[in-house]
Short mmCIF file of C-alpha atoms and ligand atoms in Angstrom, two decimals:
data_model
loop_
_atom_site.label_atom_id
_atom_site.label_comp_id
_atom_site.label_asym_id
_atom_site.label_seq_id
_atom_site.Cartn_x
_atom_site.Cartn_y
_atom_site.Cartn_z
CA UNK W 1 -7.56 12.68 30.86
CA UNK W 2 -3.93 12.55 31.91
CA UNK W 3 -3.07 13.55 35.45
CA UNK W 4 0.06 13.59 37.57
CA UNK W 5 -0.57 12.03 40.99
CA UNK W 6 1.57 14.02 43.40
CA UNK W 7 3.52 12.44 46.25
CA UNK W 8 1.26 14.06 48.86
CA UNK W 9 -1.84 12.59 47.23
CA UNK W 10 -0.27 9.13 46.89
CA UNK W 11 0.83 9.03 50.53
CA UNK W 12 -2.61 9.96 51.73
CA UNK W 13 -4.32 7.53 49.33
CA UNK W 14 -2.10 4.61 50.35
CA UNK W 15 -2.43 5.40 54.05
CA UNK W 16 -6.23 5.54 53.93
CA UNK W 17 -8.29 2.44 54.68
CA UNK W 18 -9.74 0.59 51.67
CA UNK W 19 -9.32 1.39 48.01
CA UNK W 20 -8.89 4.90 46.75
CA UNK W 21 -11.32 6.11 44.06
CA UNK W 22 -8.76 7.99 41.98
CA UNK W 23 -6.34 5.05 42.01
CA UNK W 24 -9.22 2.78 41.10
CA UNK W 25 -10.05 5.02 38.11
CA UNK W 26 -6.39 4.81 37.07
CA UNK W 27 -6.52 1.03 37.40
CA UNK W 28 -9.57 0.96 35.10
CA UNK W 29 -7.75 3.30 32.68
CA UNK W 30 -10.53 5.86 32.97
CA UNK W 31 -7.79 8.28 33.96
CA UNK W 32 -4.26 8.05 32.64
CA UNK W 33 -2.28 8.50 35.83
CA UNK W 34 1.40 9.42 36.06
CA UNK W 35 3.77 9.55 38.99
CA UNK W 36 7.14 11.21 39.18
CA UNK W 37 10.13 8.84 39.19
CA UNK W 38 11.40 10.85 42.17
CA UNK W 39 8.22 10.07 44.14
CA UNK W 40 8.84 6.33 44.27
CA UNK W 41 11.64 6.07 46.86
CA UNK W 42 9.97 8.90 48.82
CA UNK W 43 6.72 6.96 48.97
CA UNK W 44 8.56 3.81 49.93
CA UNK W 45 10.31 5.49 52.83
CA UNK W 46 7.11 7.23 54.01
CA UNK W 47 5.03 4.05 53.96
CA UNK W 48 7.73 2.10 55.78
CA UNK W 49 7.25 4.44 58.74
CA UNK W 50 3.75 3.13 59.41
CA UNK W 51 3.81 -0.46 58.15
CA UNK W 52 5.89 -3.54 57.49
CA UNK W 53 8.19 -3.39 54.50
CA UNK W 54 6.63 -6.62 53.19
CA UNK W 55 3.31 -4.76 52.95
CA UNK W 56 4.86 -1.70 51.29
CA UNK W 57 6.34 -3.57 48.33
CA UNK W 58 3.05 -4.90 46.87
CA UNK W 59 1.47 -1.45 47.31
CA UNK W 60 4.25 0.15 45.23
CA UNK W 61 4.07 -2.69 42.71
CA UNK W 62 0.35 -2.04 42.22
CA UNK W 63 1.05 1.64 41.64
CA UNK W 64 3.67 0.82 39.03
CA UNK W 65 1.28 -1.57 37.28
CA UNK W 66 -1.42 1.10 36.93
CA UNK W 67 0.53 4.33 36.52
CA UNK W 68 3.16 5.49 34.05
CA UNK W 69 6.40 6.78 35.52
CA UNK W 70 7.28 10.30 34.42
CA UNK W 71 11.01 10.46 33.75
CA UNK W 72 13.08 13.30 35.21
CA UNK W 73 16.54 14.52 34.28
CA UNK W 74 19.32 16.19 36.21
CA UNK W 75 18.40 19.44 34.46
CA UNK W 76 14.84 19.17 35.74
CA UNK W 77 16.15 18.90 39.30
CA UNK W 78 18.58 21.79 38.84
CA UNK W 79 15.85 24.04 37.45
CA UNK W 80 13.49 23.21 40.29
CA UNK W 81 16.22 23.88 42.86
CA UNK W 82 16.31 27.45 41.55
CA UNK W 83 12.66 27.98 42.46
CA UNK W 84 10.92 28.79 45.72
CA UNK W 85 9.39 25.38 46.31
CA UNK W 86 11.40 22.44 44.99
CA UNK W 87 8.74 19.73 45.08
CA UNK W 88 5.94 21.98 43.79
CA UNK W 89 8.16 23.07 40.94
CA UNK W 90 9.08 19.46 40.08
CA UNK W 91 5.42 18.53 39.79
CA UNK W 92 4.34 21.65 37.90
CA UNK W 93 7.18 21.56 35.40
CA UNK W 94 6.51 17.87 34.72
CA UNK W 95 2.83 18.58 34.03
CA UNK W 96 3.81 21.34 31.62
CA UNK W 97 6.61 19.44 29.89
CA UNK W 98 4.40 16.42 29.20
CA UNK W 99 1.30 18.56 28.49
CA UNK W 100 -0.77 16.69 31.07
CA UNK W 101 -4.25 17.98 31.94
CA UNK W 102 -3.23 18.72 35.51
CA UNK W 103 -2.27 17.18 38.81
CA UNK W 104 -4.03 15.52 41.73
CA UNK W 105 -3.11 16.72 45.22
CA UNK W 106 -4.64 16.97 48.68
CA UNK W 107 -3.14 20.45 49.03
CA UNK W 108 -4.63 22.30 46.06
CA UNK W 109 -3.97 25.69 47.68
CA UNK W 110 -0.19 25.43 47.28
CA UNK W 111 -0.67 25.27 43.50
CA UNK W 112 -2.64 28.53 43.35
CA UNK W 113 -1.27 30.93 40.74
CA UNK W 114 0.90 28.17 39.26
CA UNK W 115 -1.06 28.06 36.04
CA UNK W 116 -1.80 24.33 36.21
CA UNK W 117 -5.05 22.58 37.00
CA UNK W 118 -4.63 21.23 40.54
CA UNK W 119 -7.54 19.06 41.69
CA UNK W 120 -8.31 17.27 44.91
CA UNK W 121 -9.57 13.67 44.62
CA UNK W 122 -13.23 14.67 44.95
CA UNK W 123 -12.88 17.21 42.14
CA UNK W 124 -11.30 14.57 39.88
CA UNK W 125 -14.29 12.28 40.30
CA UNK W 126 -16.71 15.16 39.70
CA UNK W 127 -14.84 16.17 36.56
CA UNK W 128 -14.99 12.64 35.22
CA UNK W 129 -18.74 12.43 35.97
CA UNK W 130 -19.40 15.74 34.22
CA UNK W 131 -18.11 14.13 31.03
CA UNK W 132 -15.32 15.08 28.74
CA UNK W 133 -14.61 18.70 28.03
CA UNK W 134 -15.93 20.13 24.77
CA UNK W 135 -13.72 19.46 21.79
CA UNK W 136 -12.10 22.64 20.62
CA UNK W 137 -9.32 21.41 18.38
CA UNK W 138 -8.19 18.29 16.56
CA UNK W 139 -4.59 17.71 15.57
CA UNK W 140 -3.62 15.57 12.59
CA UNK W 141 -1.55 13.38 14.85
CA UNK W 142 -0.73 13.64 18.55
CA UNK W 143 2.30 11.51 19.36
CA UNK W 144 2.67 12.54 23.05
CA UNK W 145 -0.84 11.16 23.77
CA UNK W 146 0.69 7.69 23.31
CA UNK W 147 3.37 8.28 25.93
CA UNK W 148 1.32 6.97 28.82
CA UNK W 149 1.27 3.59 27.08
CA UNK W 150 4.74 3.43 25.58
CA UNK W 151 7.20 5.83 27.15
CA UNK W 152 8.44 3.61 29.98
CA UNK W 153 9.04 0.65 27.65
CA UNK W 154 10.76 2.85 25.07
CA UNK W 155 12.89 4.50 27.73
CA UNK W 156 13.94 1.12 29.08
CA UNK W 157 14.92 -0.22 25.63
CA UNK W 158 16.79 2.98 24.80
CA UNK W 159 18.71 2.88 28.07
CA UNK W 160 19.71 -0.71 27.40
CA UNK W 161 21.39 0.54 24.21
CA UNK W 162 22.96 3.57 25.90
CA UNK W 163 24.28 1.48 28.80
CA UNK W 164 25.78 -1.07 26.40
CA UNK W 165 27.60 1.64 24.45
CA UNK W 166 26.82 -0.33 21.28
CA UNK W 167 25.07 2.06 18.88
CA UNK W 168 25.59 0.45 15.47
CA UNK W 169 23.54 -2.63 14.51
CA UNK W 170 23.89 -5.36 17.17
CA UNK W 171 21.31 -7.56 18.92
CA UNK W 172 18.54 -4.94 19.18
CA UNK W 173 18.56 -4.42 15.42
CA UNK W 174 18.57 -8.17 14.75
CA UNK W 175 15.74 -8.69 17.23
CA UNK W 176 13.61 -6.06 15.52
CA UNK W 177 14.38 -7.51 12.08
CA UNK W 178 13.19 -10.92 13.24
CA UNK W 179 10.03 -9.49 14.76
CA UNK W 180 9.16 -7.48 11.64
CA UNK W 181 9.89 -10.45 9.36
CA UNK W 182 7.51 -12.55 11.40
CA UNK W 183 4.86 -9.81 11.67
CA UNK W 184 4.86 -9.25 7.91
CA UNK W 185 5.01 -12.99 7.11
CA UNK W 186 8.36 -12.62 5.35
CA UNK W 187 11.39 -14.85 5.87
CA UNK W 188 13.91 -12.04 6.32
CA UNK W 189 14.07 -8.36 7.13
CA UNK W 190 16.93 -5.87 6.96
CA UNK W 191 16.78 -2.69 9.03
CA UNK W 192 17.74 0.45 7.15
CA UNK W 193 17.98 4.18 7.74
CA UNK W 194 14.59 5.23 6.32
CA UNK W 195 11.71 4.18 4.10
CA UNK W 196 13.38 6.08 1.27
CA UNK W 197 16.59 4.11 1.74
CA UNK W 198 14.57 0.90 1.91
CA UNK W 199 13.34 1.62 -1.62
CA UNK W 200 16.77 2.67 -2.85
CA UNK W 201 18.60 -0.36 -1.42
CA UNK W 202 15.92 -2.75 -2.76
CA UNK W 203 16.37 -1.25 -6.25
CA UNK W 204 20.15 -1.55 -5.87
CA UNK W 205 19.87 -5.16 -4.68
CA UNK W 206 17.70 -5.88 -7.74
CA UNK W 207 20.50 -4.48 -9.88
CA UNK W 208 18.44 -1.61 -11.30
CA UNK W 209 20.46 1.16 -12.92
CA UNK W 210 20.96 3.39 -15.96
CA UNK W 211 19.09 2.21 -19.05
CA UNK W 212 16.42 0.41 -17.00
CA UNK W 213 12.79 1.37 -16.60
CA UNK W 214 10.79 0.99 -13.40
CA UNK W 215 7.01 1.30 -13.41
CA UNK W 216 5.08 2.97 -10.59
CA UNK W 217 2.24 5.47 -10.15
CA UNK W 218 2.56 9.25 -10.05
CA UNK W 219 0.23 9.41 -7.02
CA UNK W 220 2.64 8.71 -4.19
CA UNK W 221 5.12 10.36 -1.88
CA UNK W 222 8.16 11.69 -3.75
CA UNK W 223 10.48 9.00 -2.31
CA UNK W 224 9.06 6.18 -4.47
CA UNK W 225 9.98 7.97 -7.66
CA UNK W 226 13.05 9.76 -6.32
CA UNK W 227 14.62 6.39 -5.44
CA UNK W 228 14.12 5.09 -8.98
CA UNK W 229 15.70 8.22 -10.43
CA UNK W 230 18.66 8.02 -8.04
CA UNK W 231 19.64 4.59 -9.40
CA UNK W 232 19.85 6.16 -12.86
CA UNK W 233 16.80 4.23 -14.06
CA UNK W 234 13.83 5.89 -15.69
CA UNK W 235 10.53 6.12 -13.76
CA UNK W 236 7.58 5.13 -15.96
CA UNK W 237 4.11 5.97 -14.67
CA UNK W 238 0.76 4.23 -14.85
CA UNK W 239 -2.45 5.84 -13.66
CA UNK W 240 -4.27 4.89 -10.46
CA UNK W 241 -7.58 3.26 -9.73
CA UNK W 242 -9.83 6.09 -8.50
CA UNK W 243 -11.29 4.04 -5.62
CA UNK W 244 -8.11 2.68 -4.02
CA UNK W 245 -5.69 5.37 -5.31
CA UNK W 246 -3.34 2.48 -6.13
CA UNK W 247 -1.85 1.22 -9.40
CA UNK W 248 -4.51 0.25 -11.91
CA UNK W 249 -3.30 -3.16 -13.19
CA UNK W 250 -5.33 -2.76 -16.40
CA UNK W 251 -2.95 -0.07 -17.63
CA UNK W 252 0.18 -1.92 -16.59
CA UNK W 253 0.88 -4.25 -19.53
CA UNK W 254 0.86 -1.41 -22.06
CA UNK W 255 3.71 0.34 -20.19
CA UNK W 256 6.11 -2.59 -20.31
CA UNK W 257 8.97 -2.28 -22.78
CA UNK W 258 12.16 -4.25 -23.41
CA UNK W 259 13.84 -1.98 -20.84
CA UNK W 260 11.36 -2.59 -18.02
CA UNK W 261 13.02 -4.28 -15.06
CA UNK W 262 10.79 -3.68 -12.05
CA UNK W 263 7.37 -2.58 -10.81
CA UNK W 264 6.78 -0.66 -7.58
CA UNK W 265 3.15 -0.88 -6.47
CA UNK W 266 2.38 1.47 -3.57
CA UNK W 267 -0.06 0.47 -0.82
CA UNK W 268 -1.22 4.03 -0.41
CA UNK W 269 -2.93 5.24 2.76
CA UNK W 270 -2.72 1.70 4.21
CA UNK W 271 -4.66 -0.36 1.65
CA UNK W 272 -2.88 -2.88 -0.57
CA UNK W 273 -2.72 -2.44 -4.31
CA UNK W 274 -4.54 -5.11 -6.34
CA UNK W 275 -1.53 -7.43 -6.26
CA UNK W 276 -2.76 -10.60 -8.03
CA UNK W 277 -2.88 -9.12 -11.55
CA UNK W 278 0.32 -7.12 -10.89
CA UNK W 279 2.20 -10.25 -9.76
CA UNK W 280 0.83 -12.23 -12.67
CA UNK W 281 2.11 -9.71 -15.23
CA UNK W 282 5.45 -9.43 -13.40
CA UNK W 283 5.91 -13.20 -13.33
CA UNK W 284 5.05 -13.55 -17.01
CA UNK W 285 7.51 -10.83 -17.98
CA UNK W 286 10.23 -11.69 -15.45
CA UNK W 287 10.01 -8.37 -13.60
CA UNK W 288 11.05 -7.62 -10.02
CA UNK W 289 8.24 -6.45 -7.73
CA UNK W 290 9.14 -4.02 -4.95
CA UNK W 291 6.23 -3.16 -2.68
CA UNK W 292 6.21 0.37 -1.29
CA UNK W 293 4.54 -0.60 2.00
CA UNK W 294 5.70 2.53 3.85
CA UNK W 295 2.10 3.38 4.81
CA UNK W 296 0.86 -0.17 5.09
CA UNK W 297 2.51 -2.15 7.88
CA UNK W 298 -0.01 -4.78 8.98
CA UNK W 299 -2.15 -4.34 5.89
CA UNK W 300 -3.26 -7.49 4.05
CA UNK W 301 -4.47 -8.61 0.64
CA UNK W 302 -6.36 -11.90 0.39
CA UNK W 303 -4.69 -13.24 3.53
CA UNK W 304 -1.21 -12.18 2.46
CA UNK W 305 0.55 -9.41 4.31
CA UNK W 306 1.85 -6.19 2.76
CA UNK W 307 5.57 -6.53 2.10
CA UNK W 308 5.46 -10.33 1.63
CA UNK W 309 3.93 -10.51 -1.84
CA UNK W 310 6.69 -9.09 -4.02
CA UNK W 311 10.42 -9.79 -4.08
CA UNK W 312 11.01 -6.93 -1.66
CA UNK W 313 8.78 -5.04 0.77
CA UNK W 314 9.79 -1.55 1.87
CA UNK W 315 8.65 -0.12 5.18
CA UNK W 316 9.10 3.24 6.86
CA UNK W 317 9.15 4.00 10.58
CA UNK W 318 8.88 7.76 10.03
CA UNK W 319 7.02 9.11 13.09
CA UNK W 320 3.71 9.63 11.22
CA UNK W 321 3.57 6.05 9.95
CA UNK W 322 1.47 3.45 11.81
CA UNK W 323 4.62 2.18 13.55
CA UNK W 324 6.81 5.23 14.01
CA UNK W 325 10.21 5.59 15.61
CA UNK W 326 11.53 8.64 17.43
CA UNK W 327 13.20 9.70 14.18
CA UNK W 328 13.97 8.19 10.77
CA UNK W 329 14.13 4.44 10.20
CA UNK W 330 13.03 1.81 7.70
CA UNK W 331 13.08 -1.90 6.84
CA UNK W 332 13.23 -4.12 3.76
CA UNK W 333 11.58 -7.53 3.85
CA UNK W 334 12.27 -10.41 1.49
CA UNK W 335 11.77 -14.14 1.43
CA UNK W 336 14.81 -14.85 -0.73
CA UNK W 337 18.00 -15.73 1.09
CA UNK W 338 20.08 -14.41 -1.79
CA UNK W 339 18.33 -11.01 -1.71
CA UNK W 340 18.69 -10.93 2.07
CA UNK W 341 22.47 -11.43 1.84
CA UNK W 342 22.76 -8.79 -0.87
CA UNK W 343 20.77 -6.25 1.18
CA UNK W 344 22.98 -6.81 4.23
CA UNK W 345 26.13 -6.19 2.16
CA UNK W 346 24.75 -3.07 0.44
CA UNK W 347 23.74 -1.64 3.83
CA UNK W 348 27.37 -1.44 4.97
CA UNK W 349 29.16 0.06 1.97
CA UNK W 350 29.04 -3.15 -0.04
CA UNK W 351 31.31 -5.03 2.31
CA UNK W 352 30.94 -8.47 3.85
CA UNK W 353 34.44 -8.50 5.29
CA UNK W 354 35.27 -5.19 6.97
CA UNK W 355 37.27 -2.79 4.75
CA UNK W 356 36.93 -5.08 1.70
CA UNK W 357 34.23 -3.85 -0.70
CA UNK W 358 32.78 -6.23 -3.25
CA UNK W 359 30.11 -3.87 -4.57
CA UNK W 360 29.27 -0.17 -4.21
CA UNK W 361 26.78 0.20 -1.38
CA UNK W 362 26.12 2.93 1.14
CA UNK W 363 25.56 3.60 4.81
CA UNK W 364 21.97 2.45 5.01
CA UNK W 365 22.05 1.13 8.58
CA UNK W 366 19.10 1.23 10.94
CA UNK W 367 20.11 3.22 14.01
CA UNK W 368 20.19 0.95 17.09
CA UNK W 369 18.40 3.51 19.27
CA UNK W 370 15.57 3.63 16.73
CA UNK W 371 15.42 -0.15 16.62
CA UNK W 372 15.02 -0.17 20.41
CA UNK W 373 12.20 2.39 20.24
CA UNK W 374 10.37 0.60 17.45
CA UNK W 375 10.69 -2.78 19.22
CA UNK W 376 9.06 -1.33 22.30
CA UNK W 377 6.22 0.15 20.23
CA UNK W 378 5.63 -2.92 18.06
CA UNK W 379 3.75 -4.59 20.94
CA UNK W 380 1.00 -2.01 20.52
CA UNK W 381 0.74 -2.02 16.72
CA UNK W 382 -2.19 -4.46 16.47
CA UNK W 383 -4.16 -2.54 19.10
CA UNK W 384 -3.44 0.77 17.36
CA UNK W 385 -4.40 -0.69 13.97
CA UNK W 386 -7.68 -1.87 15.47
CA UNK W 387 -8.33 1.63 16.81
CA UNK W 388 -7.52 3.24 13.45
CA UNK W 389 -10.01 0.88 11.81
CA UNK W 390 -12.65 1.69 14.42
CA UNK W 391 -12.07 5.42 13.89
CA UNK W 392 -12.38 4.96 10.13
CA UNK W 393 -15.67 3.10 10.51
CA UNK W 394 -16.95 5.73 12.92
CA UNK W 395 -16.22 8.51 10.41
CA UNK W 396 -17.94 6.58 7.64
CA UNK W 397 -21.02 5.99 9.81
CA UNK W 398 -21.10 9.65 10.84
CA UNK W 399 -20.88 10.82 7.23
CA UNK W 400 -23.74 8.50 6.32
CA UNK W 401 -25.92 9.48 9.25
CA UNK W 402 -25.37 13.16 8.49
CA UNK W 403 -26.42 12.60 4.87
CA UNK W 404 -23.12 13.81 3.51
CA UNK W 405 -22.50 10.99 1.06
CA UNK W 406 -23.82 13.06 -1.86
CA UNK W 407 -21.20 15.72 -1.12
CA UNK W 408 -18.07 13.76 -0.38
CA UNK W 409 -16.46 10.41 -1.20
CA UNK W 410 -15.28 8.19 1.63
CA UNK W 411 -12.59 5.47 1.58
CA UNK W 412 -13.66 1.98 0.56
CA UNK W 413 -11.99 -1.14 1.87
CA UNK W 414 -11.61 -3.18 -1.30
CA UNK W 415 -9.14 -5.61 0.21
CA UNK W 416 -9.27 -6.64 3.84
CA UNK W 417 -7.44 -5.23 5.59
CA UNK W 418 -6.95 -1.50 5.26
CA UNK W 419 -4.82 -0.13 8.13
CA UNK W 420 -5.80 3.52 7.61
CA UNK W 421 -2.49 5.27 7.88
CA UNK W 422 -4.72 7.94 6.37
CA UNK W 423 -8.48 8.33 6.18
CA UNK W 424 -8.89 10.23 2.93
CA UNK W 425 -12.14 11.78 1.76
CA UNK W 426 -12.83 13.31 -1.65
CA UNK W 427 -14.34 16.73 -2.04
CA UNK W 428 -15.20 17.97 -5.51
CA UNK W 429 -14.45 21.59 -6.36
CA UNK W 430 -14.10 23.06 -2.87
CA UNK W 431 -11.51 20.84 -1.19
CA UNK W 432 -9.10 23.71 -0.53
CA UNK W 433 -11.86 25.95 0.88
CA UNK W 434 -12.99 23.12 3.16
CA UNK W 435 -9.43 22.67 4.37
CA UNK W 436 -9.23 26.38 5.22
CA UNK W 437 -12.63 26.30 6.92
CA UNK W 438 -11.59 23.37 9.09
CA UNK W 439 -8.33 25.08 9.99
CA UNK W 440 -10.46 28.00 11.25
CA UNK W 441 -12.16 25.43 13.51
CA UNK W 442 -8.73 24.26 14.68
CA UNK W 443 -9.08 20.97 12.81
CA UNK W 444 -5.88 19.95 11.04
CA UNK W 445 -6.16 18.12 7.71
CA UNK W 446 -3.60 17.38 5.02
CA UNK W 447 -3.42 16.82 1.27
CA UNK W 448 -1.53 13.69 0.24
CA UNK W 449 -0.38 14.69 -2.36
CA UNK W 450 -1.18 18.04 -4.02
CA UNK W 451 1.11 17.78 -7.08
CA UNK W 452 1.46 14.40 -8.84
CA UNK W 453 4.98 13.20 -9.48
CA UNK W 454 4.78 13.46 -13.30
CA UNK W 455 4.21 17.20 -12.89
CA UNK W 456 7.05 17.86 -10.44
CA UNK W 457 9.80 20.22 -11.54
CA UNK W 458 12.55 17.67 -10.86
CA UNK W 459 10.96 15.23 -13.31
CA UNK W 460 10.33 17.63 -16.20
CA UNK W 461 12.94 15.79 -18.26
CA UNK W 462 10.73 12.68 -18.24
CA UNK W 463 8.54 14.60 -20.68
CA UNK W 464 5.13 14.05 -19.07
CA UNK W 465 2.36 16.63 -19.30
CA UNK W 466 -0.81 17.58 -17.48
CA UNK W 467 -3.57 15.31 -18.74
CA UNK W 468 -1.35 12.23 -19.01
CA UNK W 469 -2.78 10.59 -15.86
CA UNK W 470 -6.33 11.90 -15.43
CA UNK W 471 -7.35 9.81 -12.38
CA UNK W 472 -4.21 10.89 -10.53
CA UNK W 473 -4.75 14.54 -11.39
CA UNK W 474 -8.38 14.50 -10.28
CA UNK W 475 -7.43 12.75 -7.00
CA UNK W 476 -4.70 15.31 -6.31
CA UNK W 477 -7.35 18.03 -6.51
CA UNK W 478 -9.95 16.27 -4.35
CA UNK W 479 -8.20 14.19 -1.68
CA UNK W 480 -8.26 15.40 1.92
CA UNK W 481 -6.88 13.37 4.84
CA UNK W 482 -8.70 13.72 8.18
CA UNK W 483 -7.16 12.95 11.58
CA UNK W 484 -7.55 9.20 12.24
CA UNK W 485 -4.79 8.43 14.76
CA UNK W 486 -5.59 5.74 17.37
CA UNK W 487 -6.06 8.08 20.34
CA UNK W 488 -8.58 10.27 18.52
CA UNK W 489 -11.73 10.51 20.69
CA UNK W 490 -15.26 9.90 19.31
CA UNK W 491 -16.22 13.47 20.33
CA UNK W 492 -13.38 14.80 18.23
CA UNK W 493 -14.59 12.81 15.24
CA UNK W 494 -18.11 14.15 15.76
CA UNK W 495 -16.69 17.66 15.87
CA UNK W 496 -14.84 17.06 12.58
CA UNK W 497 -17.95 15.69 10.84
CA UNK W 498 -20.19 18.46 12.23
CA UNK W 499 -17.76 21.06 10.98
CA UNK W 500 -17.62 19.48 7.51
CA UNK W 501 -21.40 19.40 7.44
CA UNK W 502 -21.57 23.07 8.42
CA UNK W 503 -19.34 23.94 5.51
CA UNK W 504 -21.03 21.75 2.90
CA UNK W 505 -24.73 22.21 3.75
C1 PLP Y 601 6.85 7.79 4.05
C2 PLP Y 601 6.91 7.20 2.71
C3 PLP Y 601 8.13 6.85 2.11
C4 PLP Y 601 9.46 7.25 2.67
O1 PLP Y 601 9.71 6.89 3.98
P1 PLP Y 601 10.76 7.76 4.85
O2 PLP Y 601 10.97 6.87 6.02
O3 PLP Y 601 10.09 9.03 5.17
O4 PLP Y 601 11.99 7.93 4.06
C5 PLP Y 601 8.09 6.21 0.89
N1 PLP Y 601 6.92 5.94 0.28
C6 PLP Y 601 5.74 6.27 0.81
C7 PLP Y 601 4.48 5.91 0.09
C8 PLP Y 601 5.69 6.92 2.03
O5 PLP Y 601 4.51 7.26 2.55
#
């Protein structure tokens, strides 16, 4: 429950004797409380009328510790000045813009006919006691639900960049690179423009080009294979393991030719590929290993972190990934100083000294504003990963307790730890009908990915045919990703499982 605490409510709560129940609920995080930025100096001035300034400061500090501050722009003020009641309009438009559940006020009557839920403090407590409202829809991902936690930190970091006027690389990018290197147990990290560019620049740094072959699986997002093709090298596919959806190392050796230069294992959905046998083959044959860890930040394999096992690790901060920016961004990790230097040069048009170009690179820079956003969010990544794992376990328990295991397949954690960027179930035969049925129940699901890469139009010239990679083709017809984002509520998960049961039984 996310509520805006209006200035009138806050003044009355802070003026009353003892602790206020609603503020106490906000302190305990049972309600996510917001206050308008414009309320703060108003409150300060009001409280100073009745008490010492030295007593007002700690009261405001406590508010700021428990509530998130809802940012307002000049436009917001101008729009509200065009309405009948300036302060009512400020509050109502903020509730709408941030899709909050409503507002808390001691003057509910002035919000009549405003089309927002306006509650007095007693009604808030009653609503909380009555329990959560019935789940009626489940989105695949709900980024604004994280704003109460992150928005003020993100805003602060972004304003630091804006105030400095320094938008290209700089200390914020370096700081994020150091933090990601440390988080992924790599020596170095280079911020780049996207996960796709992370793959492309890693291939370029490895010197991959025309005449080379790079081995990967056809069950991945297009970017893995597209990046190989863009270097002029030839993508060579191996089939997946049906349990992990990742590269099956048993089929790897037979795909290696004299032209093979690199292997790109993908840690799909957040679980690492079986890296030991892959690394062993690569070492024996002198091949470069580039991990596509776009979906797997924080994932581990036998105590080693995703992105730190191969020569290069490629990460994406696309908004749907476990650590998402407010736009496109990516990162390459490496533990080789030589590779690190090469990546940094390739990122800025192949130049070490400005306007002198030693190799052909590109503009692959990580945007400084994105780096600021991602730095602010990184603090929460472990907590979010924990919640994703809890949600995954809850689904699995629900499917078991509803006796659905004979009808569907659930994800298995083969290597601790899976970070569940996606929780993917398998449904034989009627996956697409189930997807439609769930959509009718306002439950969003997604298919990652419906058409394997060897069957894509743009790769026809590779000469692959249907039937070449049977495990991949079966998975593409059966896989269905359910919502698993950290803020997903247990009731929503129950609603999803009940709805699946309704369809299947
Ligand atoms: C998201 C993703 C990418 C590409 O990342 P972008 O930041 O969207 O360019 C590459 N590989 C996989 C497996 C992905 O999921």
